[in-house]
Amino acid sequence: MPRITMTIDGEEVGGEVDNRTTILDALRERFGVTSPKKGCDHGQCGACTVLLDGRRHLTCLSLAVAHDGAVITTASGLAEGDELHPMQQSFVDHDGLQCGYCTPGQVCSAIGMLAEVAEGHPSHVSADLDGDVDLTDDEIRERMSGNLCRCGAYVNIVTAIREASR
């Protein structure tokens, strides 16, 4: 079996994994990182989203061996000591947590989404493909559409993201 190393939430880890092991399974079963959740296991719910080399990434769709040496930040690695990341705090402040199962993926996706906006990446609903992105509620919903909340409480999640983006 191949040996891989990854930096997960600031800690370098390594170990042997089967070639067929997804990043999600490596995180949860090999390295004991349980913040990313296994939801649909088909890339449709976003519960497994992390920041991989600074970009949001669905870990259930990628093989761990293809990302040997990657830097992964999970929702567990966002806080600095006892101080939550501003996006995590905003989710708390605006009751965007719901049952909490999808929250780690939602938070990582929101942080990655705001980085994409800052880089000027348009979405499907962006009115101007070449100008600055106006982060409207429609923009947030479109950009977060890969993260499904089974609770149906998108309003508070959108509010939390909008507030954290300021």
mmCIF file of C-alpha atoms in Angstrom:
data_model
loop_
_atom_site.group_PDB
_atom_site.id
_atom_site.type_symbol
_atom_site.label_atom_id
_atom_site.label_comp_id
_atom_site.label_asym_id
_atom_site.label_seq_id
_atom_site.Cartn_x
_atom_site.Cartn_y
_atom_site.Cartn_z
ATOM 1 C CA MET A 1 0.000 0.000 0.000
ATOM 2 C CA PRO A 2 1.235 3.498 -0.748
ATOM 3 C CA ARG A 3 2.267 5.804 2.055
ATOM 4 C CA ILE A 4 0.927 9.351 2.048
ATOM 5 C CA THR A 5 1.511 12.417 4.145
ATOM 6 C CA MET A 6 -0.872 15.318 4.662
ATOM 7 C CA THR A 7 -0.940 18.371 6.828
ATOM 8 C CA ILE A 8 -4.317 18.319 8.533
ATOM 9 C CA ASP A 9 -5.348 21.284 10.664
ATOM 10 C CA GLY A 10 -1.700 22.254 10.991
ATOM 11 C CA GLU A 11 -0.416 18.824 11.966
ATOM 12 C CA GLU A 12 1.547 16.644 9.564
ATOM 13 C CA VAL A 13 0.283 13.074 9.517
ATOM 14 C CA GLY A 14 1.168 10.085 7.431
ATOM 15 C CA GLY A 15 0.353 6.475 6.899
ATOM 16 C CA GLU A 16 -0.371 3.728 4.450
ATOM 17 C CA VAL A 17 -3.691 3.788 2.623
ATOM 18 C CA ASP A 18 -5.293 1.566 0.042
ATOM 19 C CA ASN A 19 -5.269 3.150 -3.435
ATOM 20 C CA ARG A 20 -9.089 3.188 -3.318
ATOM 21 C CA THR A 21 -9.330 5.182 -0.082
ATOM 22 C CA THR A 22 -11.047 8.536 -0.425
ATOM 23 C CA ILE A 23 -9.711 11.585 1.398
ATOM 24 C CA LEU A 24 -12.821 11.483 3.572
ATOM 25 C CA ASP A 25 -12.220 7.903 4.638
ATOM 26 C CA ALA A 26 -8.518 8.598 5.200
ATOM 27 C CA LEU A 27 -9.386 11.611 7.358
ATOM 28 C CA ARG A 28 -11.994 9.823 9.428
ATOM 29 C CA GLU A 29 -10.722 6.250 9.603
ATOM 30 C CA ARG A 30 -6.962 6.529 9.180
ATOM 31 C CA PHE A 31 -6.178 9.872 10.808
ATOM 32 C CA GLY A 32 -9.074 10.163 13.293
ATOM 33 C CA VAL A 33 -10.350 13.524 12.011
ATOM 34 C CA THR A 34 -14.134 13.381 12.320
ATOM 35 C CA SER A 35 -15.126 16.966 11.569
ATOM 36 C CA PRO A 36 -15.867 16.234 7.882
ATOM 37 C CA LYS A 37 -19.023 14.128 7.826
ATOM 38 C CA LYS A 38 -19.948 11.260 5.553
ATOM 39 C CA GLY A 39 -23.348 12.197 4.203
ATOM 40 C CA CYS A 40 -24.343 11.035 0.755
ATOM 41 C CA ASP A 41 -20.878 9.696 -0.196
ATOM 42 C CA HIS A 42 -21.631 10.865 -3.765
ATOM 43 C CA GLY A 43 -20.598 14.549 -3.678
ATOM 44 C CA GLN A 44 -24.152 15.779 -3.550
ATOM 45 C CA CYS A 45 -24.607 16.967 0.045
ATOM 46 C CA GLY A 46 -21.344 18.774 0.844
ATOM 47 C CA ALA A 47 -21.110 17.424 4.398
ATOM 48 C CA CYS A 48 -17.543 16.279 3.686
ATOM 49 C CA THR A 49 -16.290 19.663 2.441
ATOM 50 C CA VAL A 50 -12.871 20.821 3.662
ATOM 51 C CA LEU A 51 -10.365 23.389 2.478
ATOM 52 C CA LEU A 52 -7.742 21.533 0.453
ATOM 53 C CA ASP A 53 -4.736 23.670 -0.400
ATOM 54 C CA GLY A 54 -6.952 26.667 0.377
ATOM 55 C CA ARG A 55 -9.893 25.754 -1.850
ATOM 56 C CA ARG A 56 -13.144 24.062 -0.892
ATOM 57 C CA HIS A 57 -13.156 20.419 -1.818
ATOM 58 C CA LEU A 58 -15.522 17.456 -1.559
ATOM 59 C CA THR A 59 -13.447 14.786 0.124
ATOM 60 C CA CYS A 60 -15.754 11.878 -0.663
ATOM 61 C CA LEU A 61 -15.001 12.229 -4.389
ATOM 62 C CA SER A 62 -11.201 12.314 -4.279
ATOM 63 C CA LEU A 63 -8.676 9.605 -3.654
ATOM 64 C CA ALA A 64 -6.211 10.259 -0.854
ATOM 65 C CA VAL A 65 -3.218 9.032 -2.891
ATOM 66 C CA ALA A 66 -3.920 11.731 -5.480
ATOM 67 C CA HIS A 67 -3.438 14.393 -2.811
ATOM 68 C CA ASP A 68 -0.277 13.197 -1.134
ATOM 69 C CA GLY A 69 1.326 16.228 0.505
ATOM 70 C CA ALA A 70 -1.891 18.271 0.566
ATOM 71 C CA VAL A 71 -2.674 20.846 3.212
ATOM 72 C CA ILE A 72 -6.173 20.246 4.562
ATOM 73 C CA THR A 73 -8.112 22.483 6.893
ATOM 74 C CA THR A 74 -11.273 21.085 8.424
ATOM 75 C CA ALA A 75 -13.826 22.981 10.481
ATOM 76 C CA SER A 76 -12.002 21.690 13.559
ATOM 77 C CA GLY A 77 -8.829 23.428 12.452
ATOM 78 C CA LEU A 78 -10.357 26.856 11.837
ATOM 79 C CA ALA A 79 -10.476 28.123 15.416
ATOM 80 C CA GLU A 80 -7.443 29.662 17.046
ATOM 81 C CA GLY A 81 -7.398 28.334 20.568
ATOM 82 C CA ASP A 82 -10.685 29.189 22.205
ATOM 83 C CA GLU A 83 -11.530 31.816 19.572
ATOM 84 C CA LEU A 84 -13.798 30.615 16.796
ATOM 85 C CA HIS A 85 -13.107 31.554 13.182
ATOM 86 C CA PRO A 86 -15.335 34.546 12.248
ATOM 87 C CA MET A 87 -17.424 32.285 9.997
ATOM 88 C CA GLN A 88 -17.949 29.777 12.811
ATOM 89 C CA GLN A 89 -18.883 32.609 15.181
ATOM 90 C CA SER A 90 -21.326 34.000 12.642
ATOM 91 C CA PHE A 91 -23.017 30.609 12.295
ATOM 92 C CA VAL A 92 -23.400 30.549 16.099
ATOM 93 C CA ASP A 93 -24.598 34.158 16.282
ATOM 94 C CA HIS A 94 -27.201 33.689 13.529
ATOM 95 C CA ASP A 95 -28.374 30.200 14.471
ATOM 96 C CA GLY A 96 -27.085 28.683 11.243
ATOM 97 C CA LEU A 97 -26.091 25.434 12.965
ATOM 98 C CA GLN A 98 -29.308 23.398 12.845
ATOM 99 C CA CYS A 99 -28.599 19.780 13.777
ATOM 100 C CA GLY A 100 -24.903 20.365 13.213
ATOM 101 C CA TYR A 101 -24.302 17.430 10.902
ATOM 102 C CA CYS A 102 -23.782 19.540 7.795
ATOM 103 C CA THR A 103 -22.327 22.554 9.633
ATOM 104 C CA PRO A 104 -18.600 21.684 9.341
ATOM 105 C CA GLY A 105 -18.960 21.337 5.560
ATOM 106 C CA GLN A 106 -21.129 24.459 5.345
ATOM 107 C CA VAL A 107 -18.556 26.527 7.247
ATOM 108 C CA CYS A 108 -15.614 25.297 5.154
ATOM 109 C CA SER A 109 -17.578 25.813 1.963
ATOM 110 C CA ALA A 110 -18.579 29.346 3.017
ATOM 111 C CA ILE A 111 -14.959 30.282 3.706
ATOM 112 C CA GLY A 112 -13.858 28.840 0.367
ATOM 113 C CA MET A 113 -16.758 30.538 -1.396
ATOM 114 C CA LEU A 114 -15.804 33.953 0.004
ATOM 115 C CA ALA A 115 -12.228 33.412 -1.191
ATOM 116 C CA GLU A 116 -13.582 32.645 -4.671
ATOM 117 C CA VAL A 117 -15.623 35.858 -4.565
ATOM 118 C CA ALA A 118 -12.551 37.831 -3.458
ATOM 119 C CA GLU A 119 -10.653 36.368 -6.423
ATOM 120 C CA GLY A 120 -13.429 37.557 -8.750
ATOM 121 C CA HIS A 121 -14.822 34.174 -9.777
ATOM 122 C CA PRO A 122 -18.358 34.642 -11.155
ATOM 123 C CA SER A 123 -21.167 32.201 -10.393
ATOM 124 C CA HIS A 124 -24.089 31.035 -12.498
ATOM 125 C CA VAL A 125 -26.179 33.975 -11.252
ATOM 126 C CA SER A 126 -23.511 36.698 -11.475
ATOM 127 C CA ALA A 127 -24.894 39.530 -13.584
ATOM 128 C CA ASP A 128 -21.477 40.806 -14.636
ATOM 129 C CA LEU A 129 -18.888 38.179 -15.516
ATOM 130 C CA ASP A 130 -16.001 40.647 -15.666
ATOM 131 C CA GLY A 131 -16.783 43.026 -12.787
ATOM 132 C CA ASP A 132 -16.769 42.737 -9.033
ATOM 133 C CA VAL A 133 -19.187 40.216 -7.559
ATOM 134 C CA ASP A 134 -22.100 41.671 -5.641
ATOM 135 C CA LEU A 135 -22.596 39.161 -2.854
ATOM 136 C CA THR A 136 -26.392 39.121 -2.839
ATOM 137 C CA ASP A 137 -28.465 36.439 -1.146
ATOM 138 C CA ASP A 138 -28.971 34.857 -4.585
ATOM 139 C CA GLU A 139 -25.190 34.761 -5.086
ATOM 140 C CA ILE A 140 -24.683 33.145 -1.682
ATOM 141 C CA ARG A 141 -27.424 30.569 -2.305
ATOM 142 C CA GLU A 142 -26.039 29.693 -5.749
ATOM 143 C CA ARG A 143 -22.481 29.409 -4.491
ATOM 144 C CA MET A 144 -23.566 27.290 -1.510
ATOM 145 C CA SER A 145 -25.899 25.105 -3.568
ATOM 146 C CA GLY A 146 -23.504 22.161 -3.309
ATOM 147 C CA ASN A 147 -24.069 22.047 0.435
ATOM 148 C CA LEU A 148 -27.470 20.719 1.311
ATOM 149 C CA CYS A 149 -28.988 21.187 4.731
ATOM 150 C CA ARG A 150 -31.563 18.555 5.420
ATOM 151 C CA CYS A 151 -33.099 20.849 8.025
ATOM 152 C CA GLY A 152 -34.155 23.375 5.393
ATOM 153 C CA ALA A 153 -32.915 26.391 7.346
ATOM 154 C CA TYR A 154 -31.033 28.149 4.594
ATOM 155 C CA VAL A 155 -32.163 31.610 5.658
ATOM 156 C CA ASN A 156 -30.027 31.601 8.790
ATOM 157 C CA ILE A 157 -27.059 30.116 6.960
ATOM 158 C CA VAL A 158 -27.247 32.826 4.300
ATOM 159 C CA THR A 159 -27.512 35.474 7.025
ATOM 160 C CA ALA A 160 -24.481 34.036 8.825
ATOM 161 C CA ILE A 161 -22.406 34.009 5.638
ATOM 162 C CA ARG A 162 -23.482 37.523 4.650
ATOM 163 C CA GLU A 163 -22.550 38.831 8.097
ATOM 164 C CA ALA A 164 -19.156 37.076 8.105
ATOM 165 C CA SER A 165 -18.363 38.467 4.653
ATOM 166 C CA ARG A 166 -18.399 42.064 5.958
#
